[in-house]
Amino acid sequence: MYAQLVDTGTTGVKSLQEMSAEERAFQEKIDAEIKIEAKNWMPEAYRRTLIRQISQHAHSEIVGMLPEGNWVTRAPTFKRKLQLMAKIQDEAGHGLYLYSAMETLGADRDDEIERLHRGEVKYSSIFNYPTLNWADMGTIGWLVDGAAIVNQVALQRTSYGPYSRAMIRICKEESFHQRQGYEILLTMMREGTDEQKAMVQDSINRFWWPSLMMFGPHDSDSPHTGQSMAWKIKRHTNDELRQRFIDQTIPQLEFLGCTVPDPDLKWNEARGHYDFGEIQWEEFYQVLKGNGPCNRERLRTRKNALDEGAWVREAAMVYAKKQQQKQQQNAA
Amino acid sequence: MSDWPLYEVFVRSKHGLNHKHVGSVHAADAQMAIENARDLYTRRNEGVSLWVVPSNAITASAPDEKEPLFDPSQDKVYRHPTFYKLPAEVDNM
């Protein structure tokens, strides 16, 4: 999802008997749905996995501003521009809530950002796709944020307190994102010209499969899911969440009067779910490796933002120190 | 931005309620911490007042002191009104 393929640094899940007394007490707390807080004892692997997952999640929110930023100056009306800016500002906020949660685990924000820029940590594969037409703003809100909501609603119950609280705040705000996205598409489909309607379909065609990839590989190819579920860092498997997303999205798609580029998609009465075609996993792994359409551009933009803002951060610190000295002099 | 100090943020959501911890922000000084906290934690009418406190100014109780600190209050049932059984005639006291 926003955190894909998070390595737990473990092989297999330990049974209660194999655990040390501390580990057992920890696991029993988790089993009893008691939240773990920053100062509580936790296994080192739990701490490291969480840092990895939350940092990946935070980076995704921050990098996720870039595809939408592309359309701020091109929004069709002033109203749409304001809505888009509000949404992008929310994404920045989500990134910051998550970095704060990550810092409670002893991780350093600058270090994690440096690691992102060196390509050592990842962000969600979805943000490496370009936004080519205005309908993409609608599709991202509806499908991408929609997929994120499915994952994040589950993560509100994650075992680590600060992460769970950040998720609760984020979920409250995401619902606006999804609705504004769907409304963009609905307006284009109801009031648009044939050309504008074609844009919507084109946008869905491009974003459908990458949205499904957001949930990560099949459970059978997801070796760390077992440990993450035992720690309740993850509450549902990738395939469960993907199915949930498809089931709730298809009726909305039909209401729009659009289709998805999957000839195998059909309702399965016996299962009570939609069947769907096989995902092109090779594309997913290539994008994660850095070979998606926009990977290099995204990282370059983030690095430039950090480098070009360095003097501002420095100047602010110098100004704050001078103000403090002035106050002390006045007091003396 | 870890070179900017960390501040804990508290928001009063409505008049008459207490300030509640919501998270943290990095800022060059307290004034900027207030401004950053406004942008980060009150974009949708979440507050009428903000406090920011340097994180390193907070002293927290240690988790392993939980029992000595909080257990003594558990066996003092006489601190609760329901401990005192009164006749039905005056029981809405």
Short mmCIF file of C-alpha atoms in Angstrom, two decimals:
data_model
loop_
_atom_site.label_atom_id
_atom_site.label_comp_id
_atom_site.label_asym_id
_atom_site.label_seq_id
_atom_site.Cartn_x
_atom_site.Cartn_y
_atom_site.Cartn_z
CA MET A 1 0.00 0.00 0.00
CA TYR A 2 1.57 3.32 0.99
CA ALA A 3 4.04 0.94 2.61
CA GLN A 4 4.76 -1.96 0.27
CA LEU A 5 7.01 -4.95 0.94
CA VAL A 6 8.11 -3.85 4.41
CA ASP A 7 10.92 -6.11 5.63
CA THR A 8 10.48 -7.27 9.24
CA GLY A 9 14.04 -8.56 9.47
CA THR A 10 12.69 -11.85 10.82
CA THR A 11 12.12 -15.31 9.44
CA GLY A 12 8.87 -16.85 10.56
CA VAL A 13 6.83 -15.98 13.62
CA LYS A 14 8.07 -17.13 17.04
CA SER A 15 5.68 -19.08 19.24
CA LEU A 16 5.04 -17.82 22.79
CA GLN A 17 7.24 -20.65 24.10
CA GLU A 18 10.22 -19.56 22.02
CA MET A 19 10.03 -15.99 23.29
CA SER A 20 11.94 -14.40 26.16
CA ALA A 21 9.87 -13.25 29.14
CA GLU A 22 9.95 -9.66 27.87
CA GLU A 23 8.94 -10.67 24.36
CA ARG A 24 6.12 -12.80 25.70
CA ALA A 25 4.75 -9.97 27.88
CA PHE A 26 4.93 -7.71 24.83
CA GLN A 27 3.11 -10.18 22.57
CA GLU A 28 0.43 -10.78 25.20
CA LYS A 29 -0.21 -7.04 25.40
CA ILE A 30 -0.61 -6.93 21.63
CA ASP A 31 -2.91 -9.96 21.67
CA ALA A 32 -5.04 -8.18 24.28
CA GLU A 33 -5.28 -5.12 21.96
CA ILE A 34 -3.34 -2.92 24.40
CA LYS A 35 -1.56 -0.17 22.46
CA ILE A 36 2.22 0.01 22.62
CA GLU A 37 3.50 3.49 23.48
CA ALA A 38 6.87 5.11 22.75
CA LYS A 39 8.47 4.42 26.11
CA ASN A 40 7.28 0.82 26.47
CA TRP A 41 9.71 -2.02 25.95
CA MET A 42 9.49 -3.46 22.43
CA PRO A 43 11.52 -6.01 20.45
CA GLU A 44 14.17 -4.32 18.35
CA ALA A 45 12.76 -5.92 15.18
CA TYR A 46 9.30 -4.44 15.96
CA ARG A 47 10.83 -0.98 16.36
CA ARG A 48 12.85 -1.27 13.16
CA THR A 49 9.93 -2.63 11.14
CA LEU A 50 7.68 0.16 12.33
CA ILE A 51 10.26 2.82 11.51
CA ARG A 52 10.59 1.30 8.05
CA GLN A 53 6.83 1.16 7.53
CA ILE A 54 6.00 4.60 8.93
CA SER A 55 8.87 6.28 7.11
CA GLN A 56 7.79 4.69 3.82
CA HIS A 57 4.24 5.80 4.53
CA ALA A 58 5.38 9.37 5.32
CA HIS A 59 7.57 9.59 2.21
CA SER A 60 4.59 8.43 0.13
CA GLU A 61 2.47 11.31 1.43
CA ILE A 62 5.21 13.82 0.66
CA VAL A 63 6.13 12.48 -2.80
CA GLY A 64 2.40 12.07 -3.42
CA MET A 65 2.06 15.85 -3.56
CA LEU A 66 4.10 16.01 -6.77
CA PRO A 67 1.75 14.37 -9.30
CA GLU A 68 -1.04 16.68 -8.11
CA GLY A 69 1.19 19.74 -7.93
CA ASN A 70 1.52 19.36 -11.69
CA TRP A 71 -2.11 20.55 -12.08
CA VAL A 72 -2.34 23.46 -9.62
CA THR A 73 -1.58 26.03 -12.31
CA ARG A 74 -3.71 24.18 -14.86
CA ALA A 75 -6.89 23.61 -12.84
CA PRO A 76 -9.94 24.45 -14.97
CA THR A 77 -11.57 26.83 -12.46
CA PHE A 78 -10.54 28.83 -9.41
CA LYS A 79 -12.75 26.62 -7.22
CA ARG A 80 -11.01 23.47 -8.45
CA LYS A 81 -7.65 25.10 -7.86
CA LEU A 82 -8.50 25.92 -4.24
CA GLN A 83 -9.76 22.37 -3.65
CA LEU A 84 -6.65 20.87 -5.17
CA MET A 85 -4.38 23.06 -3.05
CA ALA A 86 -6.31 22.11 0.08
CA LYS A 87 -5.88 18.44 -0.77
CA ILE A 88 -2.16 18.83 -1.43
CA GLN A 89 -1.75 20.70 1.86
CA ASP A 90 -3.48 17.78 3.60
CA GLU A 91 -0.96 15.37 2.06
CA ALA A 92 1.87 17.48 3.47
CA GLY A 93 0.12 17.37 6.83
CA HIS A 94 -0.25 13.59 6.65
CA GLY A 95 3.45 13.25 5.93
CA LEU A 96 4.24 15.40 8.96
CA TYR A 97 1.92 13.49 11.34
CA LEU A 98 3.67 10.32 10.24
CA TYR A 99 7.21 11.69 10.57
CA SER A 100 6.27 12.77 14.12
CA ALA A 101 4.99 9.28 14.91
CA MET A 102 8.21 7.84 13.49
CA GLU A 103 10.33 10.15 15.64
CA THR A 104 8.72 8.76 18.80
CA LEU A 105 10.54 5.50 17.94
CA GLY A 106 13.91 7.25 18.06
CA ALA A 107 14.31 7.66 14.29
CA ASP A 108 15.67 10.94 12.96
CA ARG A 109 13.58 12.72 10.35
CA ASP A 110 16.56 14.13 8.44
CA ASP A 111 18.27 10.74 8.34
CA GLU A 112 15.15 9.10 6.93
CA ILE A 113 14.76 11.81 4.28
CA GLU A 114 18.43 11.44 3.37
CA ARG A 115 17.89 7.70 3.01
CA LEU A 116 14.92 8.32 0.73
CA HIS A 117 17.06 10.58 -1.43
CA ARG A 118 19.82 7.99 -1.61
CA GLY A 119 17.22 5.48 -2.81
CA GLU A 120 17.60 3.27 0.28
CA VAL A 121 13.98 3.53 1.36
CA LYS A 122 10.91 3.47 -0.80
CA TYR A 123 7.65 5.26 -1.24
CA SER A 124 4.47 3.94 -2.83
CA SER A 125 4.87 2.79 -6.43
CA ILE A 126 1.74 4.70 -7.47
CA PHE A 127 3.41 8.12 -7.35
CA ASN A 128 5.83 7.21 -10.11
CA TYR A 129 3.13 7.51 -12.74
CA PRO A 130 2.63 10.80 -14.59
CA THR A 131 -0.53 12.93 -14.45
CA LEU A 132 -1.31 13.60 -18.08
CA ASN A 133 -4.78 15.15 -18.11
CA TRP A 134 -7.14 16.93 -15.72
CA ALA A 135 -9.20 13.78 -15.16
CA ASP A 136 -6.11 12.33 -13.46
CA MET A 137 -6.82 14.67 -10.52
CA GLY A 138 -10.22 13.04 -10.21
CA THR A 139 -8.89 9.53 -10.65
CA ILE A 140 -6.14 10.01 -8.08
CA GLY A 141 -8.62 11.30 -5.50
CA TRP A 142 -11.12 8.54 -6.22
CA LEU A 143 -8.92 5.48 -6.88
CA VAL A 144 -5.57 6.25 -5.27
CA ASP A 145 -6.93 7.90 -2.14
CA GLY A 146 -9.72 5.32 -2.18
CA ALA A 147 -7.17 2.51 -2.09
CA ALA A 148 -5.25 4.37 0.62
CA ILE A 149 -8.43 4.67 2.71
CA VAL A 150 -9.08 0.92 2.58
CA ASN A 151 -5.59 0.35 3.95
CA GLN A 152 -5.57 3.22 6.42
CA VAL A 153 -8.96 2.48 7.94
CA ALA A 154 -7.53 -0.92 8.88
CA LEU A 155 -4.36 0.70 10.22
CA GLN A 156 -6.31 2.84 12.68
CA ARG A 157 -6.27 -0.31 14.82
CA THR A 158 -2.52 -0.86 14.45
CA SER A 159 -0.73 -1.82 17.68
CA TYR A 160 1.58 1.21 17.96
CA GLY A 161 -0.26 4.10 19.65
CA PRO A 162 1.32 7.11 17.88
CA TYR A 163 0.91 5.42 14.46
CA SER A 164 -2.69 4.52 15.19
CA ARG A 165 -3.51 8.08 16.30
CA ALA A 166 -1.90 9.54 13.17
CA MET A 167 -4.03 7.15 11.09
CA ILE A 168 -7.24 8.26 12.81
CA ARG A 169 -6.51 11.91 11.97
CA ILE A 170 -5.55 11.00 8.41
CA CYS A 171 -8.69 8.95 7.79
CA LYS A 172 -10.88 11.86 8.88
CA GLU A 173 -9.29 13.98 6.16
CA GLU A 174 -9.04 11.41 3.36
CA SER A 175 -12.76 11.16 2.85
CA PHE A 176 -12.80 14.73 1.46
CA HIS A 177 -10.06 13.70 -0.99
CA GLN A 178 -11.97 10.77 -2.35
CA ARG A 179 -15.26 12.62 -2.69
CA GLN A 180 -13.70 15.63 -4.42
CA GLY A 181 -11.95 13.24 -6.84
CA TYR A 182 -15.14 11.39 -7.69
CA GLU A 183 -16.99 14.67 -8.13
CA ILE A 184 -14.41 15.84 -10.67
CA LEU A 185 -15.00 12.67 -12.72
CA LEU A 186 -18.77 12.81 -12.32
CA THR A 187 -18.86 16.42 -13.53
CA MET A 188 -16.77 15.52 -16.57
CA MET A 189 -18.97 12.52 -17.37
CA ARG A 190 -22.27 14.39 -16.91
CA GLU A 191 -21.47 17.81 -18.33
CA GLY A 192 -18.36 17.19 -20.40
CA THR A 193 -17.83 17.06 -24.15
CA ASP A 194 -17.08 13.70 -25.79
CA GLU A 195 -13.42 14.60 -25.63
CA GLN A 196 -13.62 15.28 -21.88
CA LYS A 197 -15.46 12.00 -21.29
CA ALA A 198 -12.75 10.21 -23.21
CA MET A 199 -10.20 11.81 -20.88
CA VAL A 200 -11.91 10.21 -17.88
CA GLN A 201 -11.84 6.76 -19.47
CA ASP A 202 -8.22 7.22 -20.52
CA SER A 203 -7.28 8.23 -17.01
CA ILE A 204 -9.01 5.20 -15.44
CA ASN A 205 -7.32 2.94 -18.00
CA ARG A 206 -3.90 4.22 -16.92
CA PHE A 207 -4.48 4.25 -13.16
CA TRP A 208 -6.55 1.07 -12.62
CA TRP A 209 -3.77 -1.51 -12.50
CA PRO A 210 -1.25 0.70 -10.66
CA SER A 211 -3.98 1.34 -8.04
CA LEU A 212 -4.40 -2.41 -7.51
CA MET A 213 -0.62 -2.75 -7.20
CA MET A 214 -0.68 -0.30 -4.30
CA PHE A 215 -1.77 -3.14 -2.00
CA GLY A 216 1.51 -4.95 -2.64
CA PRO A 217 2.29 -8.47 -3.87
CA HIS A 218 0.06 -11.51 -3.44
CA ASP A 219 0.00 -12.92 0.10
CA SER A 220 1.96 -15.91 -1.19
CA ASP A 221 4.78 -13.54 -2.26
CA SER A 222 4.66 -11.44 0.87
CA PRO A 223 7.03 -13.20 3.29
CA HIS A 224 6.80 -10.61 6.07
CA THR A 225 3.01 -10.46 6.34
CA GLY A 226 2.90 -13.20 9.02
CA GLN A 227 5.16 -11.34 11.45
CA SER A 228 3.57 -7.95 10.74
CA MET A 229 0.11 -9.42 11.39
CA ALA A 230 1.28 -11.08 14.63
CA TRP A 231 2.55 -7.68 15.79
CA LYS A 232 -0.66 -6.08 14.52
CA ILE A 233 1.37 -3.56 12.54
CA LYS A 234 -0.67 -4.87 9.64
CA ARG A 235 -4.28 -5.87 10.27
CA HIS A 236 -5.28 -7.50 6.97
CA THR A 237 -3.36 -9.18 4.18
CA ASN A 238 -2.64 -7.50 0.84
CA ASP A 239 -5.07 -9.72 -1.06
CA GLU A 240 -7.90 -9.16 1.44
CA LEU A 241 -7.57 -5.39 1.18
CA ARG A 242 -7.25 -5.46 -2.61
CA GLN A 243 -10.46 -7.50 -2.90
CA ARG A 244 -12.27 -5.14 -0.53
CA PHE A 245 -11.18 -2.17 -2.64
CA ILE A 246 -12.34 -3.74 -5.91
CA ASP A 247 -15.69 -4.77 -4.45
CA GLN A 248 -16.48 -1.29 -3.22
CA THR A 249 -15.13 0.53 -6.30
CA ILE A 250 -16.84 -1.29 -9.17
CA PRO A 251 -20.38 -0.02 -8.40
CA GLN A 252 -18.96 3.54 -8.33
CA LEU A 253 -17.25 2.87 -11.66
CA GLU A 254 -20.51 1.66 -13.18
CA PHE A 255 -22.35 4.72 -11.89
CA LEU A 256 -19.81 6.88 -13.73
CA GLY A 257 -20.54 4.92 -16.89
CA CYS A 258 -16.90 3.89 -17.31
CA THR A 259 -15.04 0.58 -17.55
CA VAL A 260 -11.74 -0.83 -16.30
CA PRO A 261 -9.14 -2.34 -18.63
CA ASP A 262 -9.66 -5.88 -17.33
CA PRO A 263 -11.61 -8.35 -19.52
CA ASP A 264 -11.64 -10.88 -16.64
CA LEU A 265 -13.45 -8.62 -14.22
CA LYS A 266 -16.86 -10.02 -13.32
CA TRP A 267 -19.11 -10.56 -10.32
CA ASN A 268 -18.76 -14.02 -8.83
CA GLU A 269 -22.07 -14.89 -7.20
CA ALA A 270 -20.66 -17.96 -5.42
CA ARG A 271 -17.78 -16.05 -3.79
CA GLY A 272 -19.77 -12.87 -3.23
CA HIS A 273 -16.84 -10.93 -4.69
CA TYR A 274 -15.59 -9.65 -8.02
CA ASP A 275 -13.12 -11.87 -9.89
CA PHE A 276 -10.36 -10.00 -11.65
CA GLY A 277 -7.43 -10.64 -13.98
CA GLU A 278 -3.78 -11.20 -13.08
CA ILE A 279 -1.72 -8.13 -12.18
CA GLN A 280 1.46 -7.53 -14.17
CA TRP A 281 3.85 -7.99 -11.25
CA GLU A 282 6.93 -7.41 -13.35
CA GLU A 283 5.82 -3.81 -13.81
CA PHE A 284 5.31 -3.42 -10.03
CA TYR A 285 8.80 -4.69 -9.21
CA GLN A 286 10.36 -2.52 -11.93
CA VAL A 287 8.65 0.60 -10.54
CA LEU A 288 9.76 -0.27 -7.00
CA LYS A 289 13.31 -0.73 -8.24
CA GLY A 290 13.31 2.82 -9.57
CA ASN A 291 12.42 2.17 -13.19
CA GLY A 292 8.88 3.58 -13.33
CA PRO A 293 8.01 6.44 -15.67
CA CYS A 294 8.69 9.20 -13.11
CA ASN A 295 10.96 7.74 -10.39
CA ARG A 296 14.00 9.83 -11.25
CA GLU A 297 12.04 13.03 -11.67
CA ARG A 298 10.25 12.57 -8.32
CA LEU A 299 13.48 12.07 -6.39
CA ARG A 300 15.21 14.92 -8.20
CA THR A 301 12.34 17.27 -7.30
CA ARG A 302 12.47 16.25 -3.62
CA LYS A 303 16.24 16.69 -3.46
CA ASN A 304 16.06 20.12 -5.08
CA ALA A 305 13.36 21.20 -2.64
CA LEU A 306 15.55 20.18 0.29
CA ASP A 307 18.75 21.72 -1.09
CA GLU A 308 17.19 24.96 -2.25
CA GLY A 309 15.41 25.40 1.09
CA ALA A 310 18.58 24.90 3.16
CA TRP A 311 19.35 28.64 3.42
CA VAL A 312 15.78 29.35 4.59
CA ARG A 313 16.01 26.83 7.42
CA GLU A 314 19.40 28.19 8.41
CA ALA A 315 18.25 31.81 8.31
CA ALA A 316 15.19 31.00 10.42
CA MET A 317 17.41 29.43 13.08
CA VAL A 318 19.80 32.43 13.11
CA TYR A 319 16.84 34.82 13.36
CA ALA A 320 15.34 32.82 16.24
CA LYS A 321 18.67 32.93 18.13
CA LYS A 322 19.00 36.70 17.59
CA GLN A 323 15.46 37.26 18.86
CA GLN A 324 16.25 35.21 21.93
CA GLN A 325 19.43 37.22 22.62
CA LYS A 326 17.50 40.48 22.25
CA GLN A 327 14.90 39.31 24.73
CA GLN A 328 17.59 38.32 27.21
CA GLN A 329 19.29 41.71 26.83
CA ASN A 330 16.00 43.52 27.39
CA ALA A 331 15.32 41.44 30.46
CA ALA A 332 18.80 42.11 31.91
CA MET B 1 14.48 19.59 9.83
CA SER B 2 15.68 17.87 12.97
CA ASP B 3 18.12 20.77 13.35
CA TRP B 4 15.05 22.76 14.36
CA PRO B 5 13.95 21.89 17.91
CA LEU B 6 10.87 19.75 18.51
CA TYR B 7 7.74 21.17 20.16
CA GLU B 8 4.77 19.25 21.52
CA VAL B 9 1.41 20.69 20.46
CA PHE B 10 -1.74 21.00 22.58
CA VAL B 11 -5.07 22.16 21.16
CA ARG B 12 -8.13 23.46 22.97
CA SER B 13 -10.91 22.29 20.70
CA LYS B 14 -13.73 24.38 22.22
CA HIS B 15 -14.10 27.06 24.86
CA GLY B 16 -14.53 25.41 28.23
CA LEU B 17 -12.55 22.27 27.34
CA ASN B 18 -8.95 21.55 28.32
CA HIS B 19 -5.95 21.61 25.97
CA LYS B 20 -5.21 18.15 24.63
CA HIS B 21 -1.98 16.77 23.20
CA VAL B 22 -2.25 16.23 19.43
CA GLY B 23 1.32 15.73 18.18
CA SER B 24 4.51 17.63 17.56
CA VAL B 25 6.16 20.04 15.13
CA HIS B 26 9.70 21.18 14.40
CA ALA B 27 10.28 24.95 14.42
CA ALA B 28 13.09 27.47 14.80
CA ASP B 29 11.37 29.06 17.80
CA ALA B 30 8.14 29.00 19.79
CA GLN B 31 6.41 31.60 17.61
CA MET B 32 7.09 29.55 14.49
CA ALA B 33 5.98 26.43 16.34
CA ILE B 34 2.59 28.11 16.91
CA GLU B 35 2.36 28.99 13.22
CA ASN B 36 3.35 25.50 12.09
CA ALA B 37 0.97 23.91 14.58
CA ARG B 38 -1.86 26.07 13.25
CA ASP B 39 -1.20 24.88 9.70
CA LEU B 40 -0.74 21.27 10.71
CA TYR B 41 -3.33 20.63 13.40
CA THR B 42 -6.14 23.16 12.92
CA ARG B 43 -6.95 23.21 9.21
CA ARG B 44 -10.59 22.31 9.87
CA ASN B 45 -11.77 24.27 12.89
CA GLU B 46 -10.17 21.85 15.31
CA GLY B 47 -9.20 24.52 17.79
CA VAL B 48 -9.69 27.85 19.48
CA SER B 49 -6.34 27.93 21.28
CA LEU B 50 -2.87 26.38 20.95
CA TRP B 51 -0.03 25.62 23.34
CA VAL B 52 3.44 24.62 22.21
CA VAL B 53 6.00 23.26 24.67
CA PRO B 54 9.63 22.34 23.91
CA SER B 55 9.60 18.53 23.92
CA ASN B 56 12.70 18.36 26.08
CA ALA B 57 10.90 20.38 28.78
CA ILE B 58 8.45 17.52 29.40
CA THR B 59 9.16 15.03 32.16
CA ALA B 60 7.22 11.81 31.75
CA SER B 61 6.61 8.99 34.20
CA ALA B 62 8.55 5.85 33.30
CA PRO B 63 6.48 2.88 32.10
CA ASP B 64 8.20 0.53 34.58
CA GLU B 65 7.05 2.78 37.44
CA LYS B 66 3.46 2.21 36.42
CA GLU B 67 2.71 -0.17 39.29
CA PRO B 68 4.27 1.79 42.18
CA LEU B 69 2.68 4.98 40.85
CA PHE B 70 -0.81 3.90 40.00
CA ASP B 71 -1.58 0.64 41.78
CA PRO B 72 -2.09 2.24 45.22
CA SER B 73 -5.22 3.99 43.95
CA GLN B 74 -6.82 0.67 43.00
CA ASP B 75 -7.51 -0.59 46.54
CA LYS B 76 -9.09 2.62 47.81
CA VAL B 77 -12.68 1.88 46.93
CA TYR B 78 -13.81 4.22 49.73
CA ARG B 79 -12.80 7.14 47.46
CA HIS B 80 -15.78 6.40 45.22
CA PRO B 81 -19.32 7.51 46.06
CA THR B 82 -20.78 4.09 45.30
CA PHE B 83 -18.83 2.64 48.25
CA TYR B 84 -21.27 4.26 50.65
CA LYS B 85 -24.60 2.44 50.87
CA LEU B 86 -27.41 4.75 51.86
CA PRO B 87 -31.11 3.99 52.48
CA ALA B 88 -33.36 4.24 49.44
CA GLU B 89 -35.04 7.39 50.82
CA VAL B 90 -31.83 9.44 50.43
CA ASP B 91 -30.01 7.40 47.78
CA ASN B 92 -30.10 10.10 45.10
CA MET B 93 -27.55 12.06 47.17
#
